[in-house]
Amino acid sequence: MNITRLSKLSNLVTNDLKRKPTIVIEPKFKHSFRLYGIADDVNVTIDAEKWVLPDDLKLFVTELAQSDGSNEEKILTIYKKLCEEYTYDDNVLSYIKKNDDETFFLPDSYGRDTDHTWREHRQQHNRRNCFEISRILAKSISEMLKLSGCSNNYDVCILWDEAVTHYLVGLASNEYCVSLDLDDFTQIKDLTRMKTGLTLEGIKPLYDPNDKFGSVVRQFNSNRSKIAKEHIEEVQHNTEDSISTDDIEFLQYAIQILRDEYDLDSAGMFEYIKEIVDTKIGARSRKKVWKEVENNPGVGTRYTRCLVVTIDDIPYIIDVTKENASEVFRRFDFEELREPNAKVKSFKEMDRNWEDDPYDGR
């Protein structure tokens, strides 16, 4: 653990976020942290849980470390692999509370400080929140660098943006400092972008004077679309499909592509369609709602986000819980929000209490 590198990374992230992050380090470094301390200008904490490399990634990381290519290329390969293998668990958002000081709060038991039962349940699916996926990414990079024999040249940590209760990964070397955010909530997450052929936008070189990391990311992005609407148009252009500029037909076509061609998860579908609505129709045309996801008894209620979009004064819901693309888009009556035991709930009126409405991770 190089204090100088971590201090530089902290300052760079502070300038980028306009907020000082807390650097979360792997528990195995707690002895050296207590022995040597850290710079006074750095907020640091030791993670509550051990960083564990999932079994299905161990062989992948080992073979990657032994392969040809630069460390930057290998780190990008790990990043892409996680984007392909995992999806975002947006149920976590239904538990977030807003504090009086405009910051946000989330119970630690949802992925940060968990128990054996939670960890077992998480192995039953591939949905992860930002802290969970950051742990996996950080540990994968750390193990790859260790097996490559160059771990002393790098520091890998988790960056905790406490104000918005968000986590991402920080990477610092003598040559560059980079932040890696698989699920940046300000845009379509790279967990979705990778699966659907869009550019990766979550890797940000904060200091890279020799362009070592930046050039690798640009090369990967060179033949990819940045905007969801443009990508759907390109897909249509490369097929024999004819598509109207009509808003409803365009949305229906996009939904079909996302379901049939990419088999996209519900959280990814929501984000992708939300951007298309915002760029093609306008953000004022849509509202977010919660939709209860069918779950086994005793598991706990799980929700995902859906969109209600108004076109020509008629509201439609884009119900991302539906498996069949033809069922995703339908007319919507706002009275559904007021029905007893409604499965669709107003986004602003959602109020979940961890003790009264627990979720066990499944």
Short mmCIF file of C-alpha atoms in Angstrom, two decimals:
data_model
loop_
_atom_site.label_atom_id
_atom_site.label_comp_id
_atom_site.label_asym_id
_atom_site.label_seq_id
_atom_site.Cartn_x
_atom_site.Cartn_y
_atom_site.Cartn_z
CA MET A 1 0.00 0.00 0.00
CA ASN A 2 1.67 3.16 -1.26
CA ILE A 3 0.49 6.17 0.73
CA THR A 4 1.69 8.68 -1.86
CA ARG A 5 -0.23 6.99 -4.66
CA LEU A 6 -3.42 6.73 -2.61
CA SER A 7 -3.18 10.37 -1.59
CA LYS A 8 -2.80 11.41 -5.22
CA LEU A 9 -5.74 9.22 -6.24
CA SER A 10 -7.88 10.75 -3.48
CA ASN A 11 -7.08 14.30 -4.61
CA LEU A 12 -7.83 13.48 -8.25
CA VAL A 13 -11.16 11.87 -7.41
CA THR A 14 -12.04 14.82 -5.16
CA ASN A 15 -11.45 17.21 -8.07
CA ASP A 16 -13.55 15.03 -10.35
CA LEU A 17 -16.51 14.47 -8.01
CA LYS A 18 -16.25 17.82 -6.21
CA ARG A 19 -16.47 15.71 -3.04
CA LYS A 20 -13.77 13.93 -1.06
CA PRO A 21 -14.19 10.15 -1.31
CA THR A 22 -13.50 7.61 1.37
CA ILE A 23 -10.91 5.07 0.27
CA VAL A 24 -11.97 1.56 1.25
CA ILE A 25 -9.05 -0.86 1.44
CA GLU A 26 -8.97 -4.63 1.51
CA PRO A 27 -8.99 -6.09 5.06
CA LYS A 28 -5.70 -7.90 4.49
CA PHE A 29 -3.97 -4.49 4.51
CA LYS A 30 -5.31 -3.48 7.92
CA HIS A 31 -2.02 -4.34 9.66
CA SER A 32 0.10 -2.18 7.40
CA PHE A 33 -2.46 0.60 7.59
CA ARG A 34 -2.30 0.65 11.38
CA LEU A 35 1.47 0.32 11.32
CA TYR A 36 2.26 3.09 8.84
CA GLY A 37 -0.85 5.22 8.95
CA ILE A 38 -1.97 7.30 6.00
CA ALA A 39 -1.79 10.89 4.86
CA ASP A 40 -3.86 13.33 6.91
CA ASP A 41 -5.72 14.57 3.84
CA VAL A 42 -7.10 11.14 2.93
CA ASN A 43 -10.30 9.59 4.27
CA VAL A 44 -9.73 5.86 4.58
CA THR A 45 -11.52 2.88 6.07
CA ILE A 46 -10.96 -0.86 6.09
CA ASP A 47 -13.68 -2.91 4.46
CA ALA A 48 -16.01 -4.80 6.78
CA GLU A 49 -15.74 -7.97 4.71
CA LYS A 50 -12.97 -9.98 3.11
CA TRP A 51 -12.59 -9.51 -0.63
CA VAL A 52 -13.22 -12.88 -2.27
CA LEU A 53 -12.69 -13.82 -5.89
CA PRO A 54 -15.75 -15.83 -7.04
CA ASP A 55 -14.96 -19.42 -8.01
CA ASP A 56 -16.14 -18.95 -11.59
CA LEU A 57 -13.61 -16.12 -12.07
CA LYS A 58 -10.53 -17.77 -10.54
CA LEU A 59 -9.47 -19.71 -13.64
CA PHE A 60 -10.28 -16.74 -15.88
CA VAL A 61 -8.07 -14.40 -13.84
CA THR A 62 -5.25 -16.95 -13.60
CA GLU A 63 -5.18 -17.57 -17.36
CA LEU A 64 -5.44 -13.84 -18.06
CA ALA A 65 -2.45 -13.10 -15.82
CA GLN A 66 -0.37 -15.65 -17.76
CA SER A 67 -1.42 -14.39 -21.19
CA ASP A 68 0.25 -11.84 -23.44
CA GLY A 69 -0.79 -8.21 -23.39
CA SER A 70 -0.30 -5.14 -21.25
CA ASN A 71 -1.71 -4.77 -17.75
CA GLU A 72 -4.05 -2.10 -19.07
CA GLU A 73 -5.46 -4.49 -21.66
CA LYS A 74 -5.86 -7.21 -19.02
CA ILE A 75 -7.65 -4.86 -16.63
CA LEU A 76 -10.02 -3.84 -19.43
CA THR A 77 -10.60 -7.54 -20.17
CA ILE A 78 -11.59 -8.14 -16.54
CA TYR A 79 -13.87 -5.11 -16.64
CA LYS A 80 -15.59 -6.38 -19.80
CA LYS A 81 -15.95 -9.87 -18.34
CA LEU A 82 -17.79 -8.56 -15.28
CA CYS A 83 -20.04 -6.44 -17.50
CA GLU A 84 -20.97 -9.59 -19.39
CA GLU A 85 -21.47 -11.78 -16.33
CA TYR A 86 -23.36 -9.49 -13.92
CA THR A 87 -26.40 -7.23 -13.90
CA TYR A 88 -27.42 -4.36 -11.64
CA ASP A 89 -29.70 -5.08 -8.68
CA ASP A 90 -31.89 -1.98 -8.80
CA ASN A 91 -34.06 -3.29 -5.95
CA VAL A 92 -31.43 -1.69 -3.71
CA LEU A 93 -32.64 1.75 -4.83
CA SER A 94 -36.04 1.15 -3.23
CA TYR A 95 -34.36 1.14 0.20
CA ILE A 96 -32.30 4.33 -0.20
CA LYS A 97 -33.33 7.16 2.12
CA LYS A 98 -32.64 10.85 1.65
CA ASN A 99 -31.14 12.63 4.66
CA ASP A 100 -31.96 16.18 5.75
CA ASP A 101 -28.60 17.40 4.41
CA GLU A 102 -29.43 16.18 0.87
CA THR A 103 -27.16 13.14 1.21
CA PHE A 104 -28.41 9.56 0.95
CA PHE A 105 -28.39 6.54 3.22
CA LEU A 106 -28.64 2.79 2.67
CA PRO A 107 -28.62 0.00 5.28
CA ASP A 108 -25.23 -1.74 5.44
CA SER A 109 -26.95 -5.12 5.37
CA TYR A 110 -27.76 -4.69 1.67
CA GLY A 111 -24.39 -5.80 0.33
CA ARG A 112 -21.90 -3.90 2.48
CA ASP A 113 -21.82 -5.69 5.85
CA THR A 114 -23.57 -9.02 5.28
CA ASP A 115 -23.88 -12.47 6.79
CA HIS A 116 -23.39 -16.02 5.53
CA THR A 117 -27.04 -16.40 4.53
CA TRP A 118 -26.97 -13.26 2.38
CA ARG A 119 -23.78 -14.36 0.64
CA GLU A 120 -25.23 -17.79 -0.09
CA HIS A 121 -28.37 -16.27 -1.57
CA ARG A 122 -26.38 -13.92 -3.80
CA GLN A 123 -24.70 -16.92 -5.42
CA GLN A 124 -28.09 -18.00 -6.77
CA HIS A 125 -28.21 -15.16 -9.30
CA ASN A 126 -26.01 -12.55 -10.99
CA ARG A 127 -27.61 -9.34 -9.66
CA ARG A 128 -25.24 -7.13 -7.67
CA ASN A 129 -25.30 -3.60 -6.28
CA CYS A 130 -22.43 -1.13 -6.61
CA PHE A 131 -20.55 -2.21 -3.48
CA GLU A 132 -20.75 -5.90 -4.34
CA ILE A 133 -19.63 -5.47 -7.94
CA SER A 134 -16.84 -3.09 -6.89
CA ARG A 135 -15.48 -5.71 -4.49
CA ILE A 136 -15.44 -8.30 -7.28
CA LEU A 137 -13.75 -5.93 -9.73
CA ALA A 138 -11.15 -4.74 -7.20
CA LYS A 139 -10.31 -8.28 -6.13
CA SER A 140 -10.10 -9.54 -9.71
CA ILE A 141 -7.68 -6.76 -10.67
CA SER A 142 -5.62 -7.28 -7.50
CA GLU A 143 -5.30 -11.03 -8.11
CA MET A 144 -4.37 -10.55 -11.75
CA LEU A 145 -1.64 -8.06 -10.84
CA LYS A 146 -0.39 -10.36 -8.07
CA LEU A 147 -0.19 -13.37 -10.39
CA SER A 148 1.55 -11.19 -12.99
CA GLY A 149 4.22 -10.34 -10.42
CA CYS A 150 3.68 -6.60 -10.45
CA SER A 151 1.28 -5.95 -7.58
CA ASN A 152 3.83 -3.72 -5.81
CA ASN A 153 3.48 -1.24 -8.67
CA TYR A 154 -0.25 -0.76 -8.15
CA ASP A 155 -2.77 0.10 -5.46
CA VAL A 156 -6.36 -1.06 -5.88
CA CYS A 157 -9.14 0.25 -3.65
CA ILE A 158 -12.84 0.97 -3.54
CA LEU A 159 -13.90 4.61 -3.71
CA TRP A 160 -16.90 5.44 -1.53
CA ASP A 161 -18.84 8.53 -2.55
CA GLU A 162 -20.74 8.79 0.73
CA ALA A 163 -23.02 11.67 -0.26
CA VAL A 164 -24.77 9.54 -2.89
CA THR A 165 -24.01 6.17 -1.23
CA HIS A 166 -22.17 4.99 -4.34
CA TYR A 167 -19.07 2.84 -4.74
CA LEU A 168 -16.58 2.43 -7.57
CA VAL A 169 -13.02 1.17 -7.97
CA GLY A 170 -9.82 3.20 -7.83
CA LEU A 171 -6.54 2.13 -9.42
CA ALA A 172 -3.27 3.97 -8.82
CA SER A 173 0.20 3.33 -10.23
CA ASN A 174 3.26 5.52 -10.72
CA GLU A 175 2.13 6.08 -14.33
CA TYR A 176 -1.58 6.79 -13.98
CA CYS A 177 -4.64 6.96 -11.74
CA VAL A 178 -7.95 5.60 -12.99
CA SER A 179 -11.48 5.23 -11.63
CA LEU A 180 -13.57 2.30 -12.84
CA ASP A 181 -17.34 2.46 -12.39
CA LEU A 182 -19.31 -0.51 -13.72
CA ASP A 183 -22.64 1.00 -12.67
CA ASP A 184 -22.44 4.76 -12.91
CA PHE A 185 -25.98 5.86 -12.00
CA THR A 186 -25.77 9.08 -14.04
CA GLN A 187 -26.04 7.21 -17.36
CA ILE A 188 -26.66 3.79 -18.87
CA LYS A 189 -24.38 1.60 -16.78
CA ASP A 190 -21.46 -0.18 -18.38
CA LEU A 191 -23.05 -3.41 -17.10
CA THR A 192 -25.66 -2.69 -19.78
CA ARG A 193 -23.54 -0.81 -22.31
CA MET A 194 -21.16 -3.73 -22.76
CA LYS A 195 -23.97 -6.21 -23.43
CA THR A 196 -25.65 -4.01 -26.04
CA GLY A 197 -22.68 -2.83 -28.10
CA LEU A 198 -22.41 0.68 -26.67
CA THR A 199 -19.18 2.41 -25.67
CA LEU A 200 -17.80 1.88 -22.19
CA GLU A 201 -18.07 5.15 -20.28
CA GLY A 202 -17.27 4.14 -16.70
CA ILE A 203 -13.48 3.98 -17.01
CA LYS A 204 -12.03 7.42 -16.37
CA PRO A 205 -8.27 8.11 -16.54
CA LEU A 206 -7.82 10.87 -13.95
CA TYR A 207 -4.07 11.13 -14.50
CA ASP A 208 -2.53 9.47 -17.54
CA PRO A 209 0.18 11.69 -19.06
CA ASN A 210 1.45 8.95 -21.39
CA ASP A 211 -2.07 7.93 -22.43
CA LYS A 212 -1.42 4.29 -21.48
CA PHE A 213 -4.89 3.52 -20.14
CA GLY A 214 -6.84 6.04 -22.16
CA SER A 215 -5.60 4.69 -25.49
CA VAL A 216 -6.71 1.16 -24.60
CA VAL A 217 -10.24 2.33 -23.75
CA ARG A 218 -10.50 4.49 -26.87
CA GLN A 219 -9.41 1.61 -29.08
CA PHE A 220 -12.14 -0.59 -27.63
CA ASN A 221 -14.76 2.15 -28.04
CA SER A 222 -13.71 3.14 -31.56
CA ASN A 223 -16.38 1.12 -33.39
CA ARG A 224 -19.16 1.45 -30.83
CA SER A 225 -22.05 3.89 -30.52
CA LYS A 226 -22.25 6.18 -27.51
CA ILE A 227 -25.96 6.99 -27.75
CA ALA A 228 -28.63 4.29 -27.36
CA LYS A 229 -30.97 5.78 -29.98
CA GLU A 230 -28.18 5.92 -32.56
CA HIS A 231 -27.24 2.30 -31.84
CA ILE A 232 -30.78 1.08 -32.45
CA GLU A 233 -30.82 3.05 -35.71
CA GLU A 234 -27.55 1.41 -36.73
CA VAL A 235 -28.89 -2.04 -35.91
CA GLN A 236 -31.91 -1.35 -38.08
CA HIS A 237 -29.71 0.00 -40.89
CA ASN A 238 -27.70 -3.23 -40.94
CA THR A 239 -30.80 -5.41 -41.25
CA GLU A 240 -33.66 -5.61 -43.70
CA ASP A 241 -36.08 -4.25 -41.13
CA SER A 242 -37.92 -1.07 -41.99
CA ILE A 243 -38.60 1.23 -39.10
CA SER A 244 -40.74 4.31 -38.87
CA THR A 245 -39.70 7.47 -37.08
CA ASP A 246 -42.99 7.16 -35.18
CA ASP A 247 -42.19 7.25 -31.46
CA ILE A 248 -44.31 4.23 -30.53
CA GLU A 249 -42.99 2.07 -33.34
CA PHE A 250 -39.41 3.07 -32.57
CA LEU A 251 -39.79 2.17 -28.89
CA GLN A 252 -41.42 -1.15 -29.76
CA TYR A 253 -38.59 -1.94 -32.16
CA ALA A 254 -35.94 -1.04 -29.57
CA ILE A 255 -37.65 -3.22 -26.95
CA GLN A 256 -37.71 -6.14 -29.37
CA ILE A 257 -33.99 -5.76 -30.10
CA LEU A 258 -33.10 -5.53 -26.41
CA ARG A 259 -35.18 -8.58 -25.52
CA ASP A 260 -34.65 -10.83 -28.56
CA GLU A 261 -31.11 -9.95 -29.64
CA TYR A 262 -29.47 -9.06 -26.31
CA ASP A 263 -31.71 -10.82 -23.78
CA LEU A 264 -31.26 -7.75 -21.62
CA ASP A 265 -32.12 -7.79 -17.91
CA SER A 266 -34.88 -5.59 -16.46
CA ALA A 267 -32.58 -2.95 -14.93
CA GLY A 268 -30.62 -2.63 -18.16
CA MET A 269 -33.81 -2.44 -20.21
CA PHE A 270 -35.10 0.39 -18.03
CA GLU A 271 -31.91 2.45 -18.38
CA TYR A 272 -31.58 1.88 -22.10
CA ILE A 273 -35.19 2.77 -22.91
CA LYS A 274 -35.09 5.73 -20.52
CA GLU A 275 -32.23 7.26 -22.52
CA ILE A 276 -34.05 6.64 -25.80
CA VAL A 277 -37.17 8.35 -24.44
CA ASP A 278 -35.11 11.29 -23.18
CA THR A 279 -33.23 11.78 -26.45
CA LYS A 280 -36.07 11.06 -28.89
CA ILE A 281 -39.19 12.33 -27.11
CA GLY A 282 -37.98 14.32 -24.10
CA ALA A 283 -37.55 13.68 -20.40
CA ARG A 284 -40.78 15.54 -19.54
CA SER A 285 -42.75 12.83 -21.30
CA ARG A 286 -41.89 10.09 -18.82
CA LYS A 287 -42.26 9.12 -15.19
CA LYS A 288 -40.52 6.41 -13.23
CA VAL A 289 -42.56 3.83 -11.32
CA TRP A 290 -41.75 0.75 -9.26
CA LYS A 291 -43.00 -2.67 -10.35
CA GLU A 292 -43.07 -5.62 -7.96
CA VAL A 293 -41.15 -8.60 -9.31
CA GLU A 294 -42.65 -12.05 -8.95
CA ASN A 295 -40.67 -13.82 -6.22
CA ASN A 296 -40.91 -16.98 -4.16
CA PRO A 297 -42.76 -16.79 -0.79
CA GLY A 298 -40.54 -15.86 2.15
CA VAL A 299 -37.84 -14.32 0.00
CA GLY A 300 -38.88 -10.71 0.51
CA THR A 301 -40.44 -8.25 -1.90
CA ARG A 302 -38.26 -7.23 -4.82
CA TYR A 303 -38.93 -4.24 -7.07
CA THR A 304 -37.52 -3.01 -10.34
CA ARG A 305 -37.92 0.31 -12.13
CA CYS A 306 -40.31 0.79 -15.04
CA LEU A 307 -41.20 3.79 -17.21
CA VAL A 308 -44.52 5.41 -17.97
CA VAL A 309 -44.17 7.49 -21.13
CA THR A 310 -46.89 9.77 -22.50
CA ILE A 311 -47.13 9.97 -26.29
CA ASP A 312 -49.86 12.08 -27.94
CA ASP A 313 -51.50 12.49 -24.51
CA ILE A 314 -51.78 8.71 -24.03
CA PRO A 315 -49.73 7.08 -21.24
CA TYR A 316 -47.96 3.78 -21.87
CA ILE A 317 -46.01 1.64 -19.44
CA ILE A 318 -42.78 -0.04 -20.41
CA ASP A 319 -42.99 -3.03 -18.09
CA VAL A 320 -39.48 -4.45 -18.06
CA THR A 321 -40.57 -7.41 -15.90
CA LYS A 322 -42.22 -9.04 -18.92
CA GLU A 323 -40.17 -11.70 -20.70
CA ASN A 324 -41.98 -11.45 -24.02
CA ALA A 325 -41.05 -8.28 -25.92
CA SER A 326 -44.62 -7.91 -27.22
CA GLU A 327 -45.91 -7.61 -23.63
CA VAL A 328 -43.43 -4.99 -22.43
CA PHE A 329 -45.19 -1.99 -24.04
CA ARG A 330 -48.87 -1.37 -23.23
CA ARG A 331 -51.31 1.41 -22.42
CA PHE A 332 -51.34 2.49 -18.80
CA ASP A 333 -54.00 3.91 -16.50
CA PHE A 334 -52.64 5.89 -13.54
CA GLU A 335 -55.51 4.49 -11.47
CA GLU A 336 -53.43 1.32 -11.32
CA LEU A 337 -51.23 3.11 -8.76
CA ARG A 338 -54.17 3.43 -6.39
CA GLU A 339 -55.50 -0.12 -6.61
CA PRO A 340 -55.40 -2.26 -3.44
CA ASN A 341 -52.27 -4.43 -3.42
CA ALA A 342 -51.07 -2.67 -6.56
CA LYS A 343 -48.02 -4.22 -8.22
CA VAL A 344 -47.07 -0.84 -9.72
CA LYS A 345 -46.17 1.92 -7.26
CA SER A 346 -45.39 5.60 -7.56
CA PHE A 347 -41.65 6.21 -7.51
CA LYS A 348 -41.79 9.12 -5.08
CA GLU A 349 -44.22 7.40 -2.71
CA MET A 350 -42.18 4.23 -2.28
CA ASP A 351 -41.26 3.89 1.40
CA ARG A 352 -39.52 0.72 2.53
CA ASN A 353 -38.34 -0.08 6.02
CA TRP A 354 -35.56 -2.60 6.35
CA GLU A 355 -36.99 -4.13 9.53
CA ASP A 356 -40.61 -4.23 8.40
CA ASP A 357 -39.90 -5.21 4.79
CA PRO A 358 -36.69 -7.26 4.81
CA TYR A 359 -35.07 -8.74 1.74
CA ASP A 360 -32.78 -11.73 2.04
CA GLY A 361 -30.72 -11.24 -1.12
CA ARG A 362 -32.44 -13.75 -3.39
#
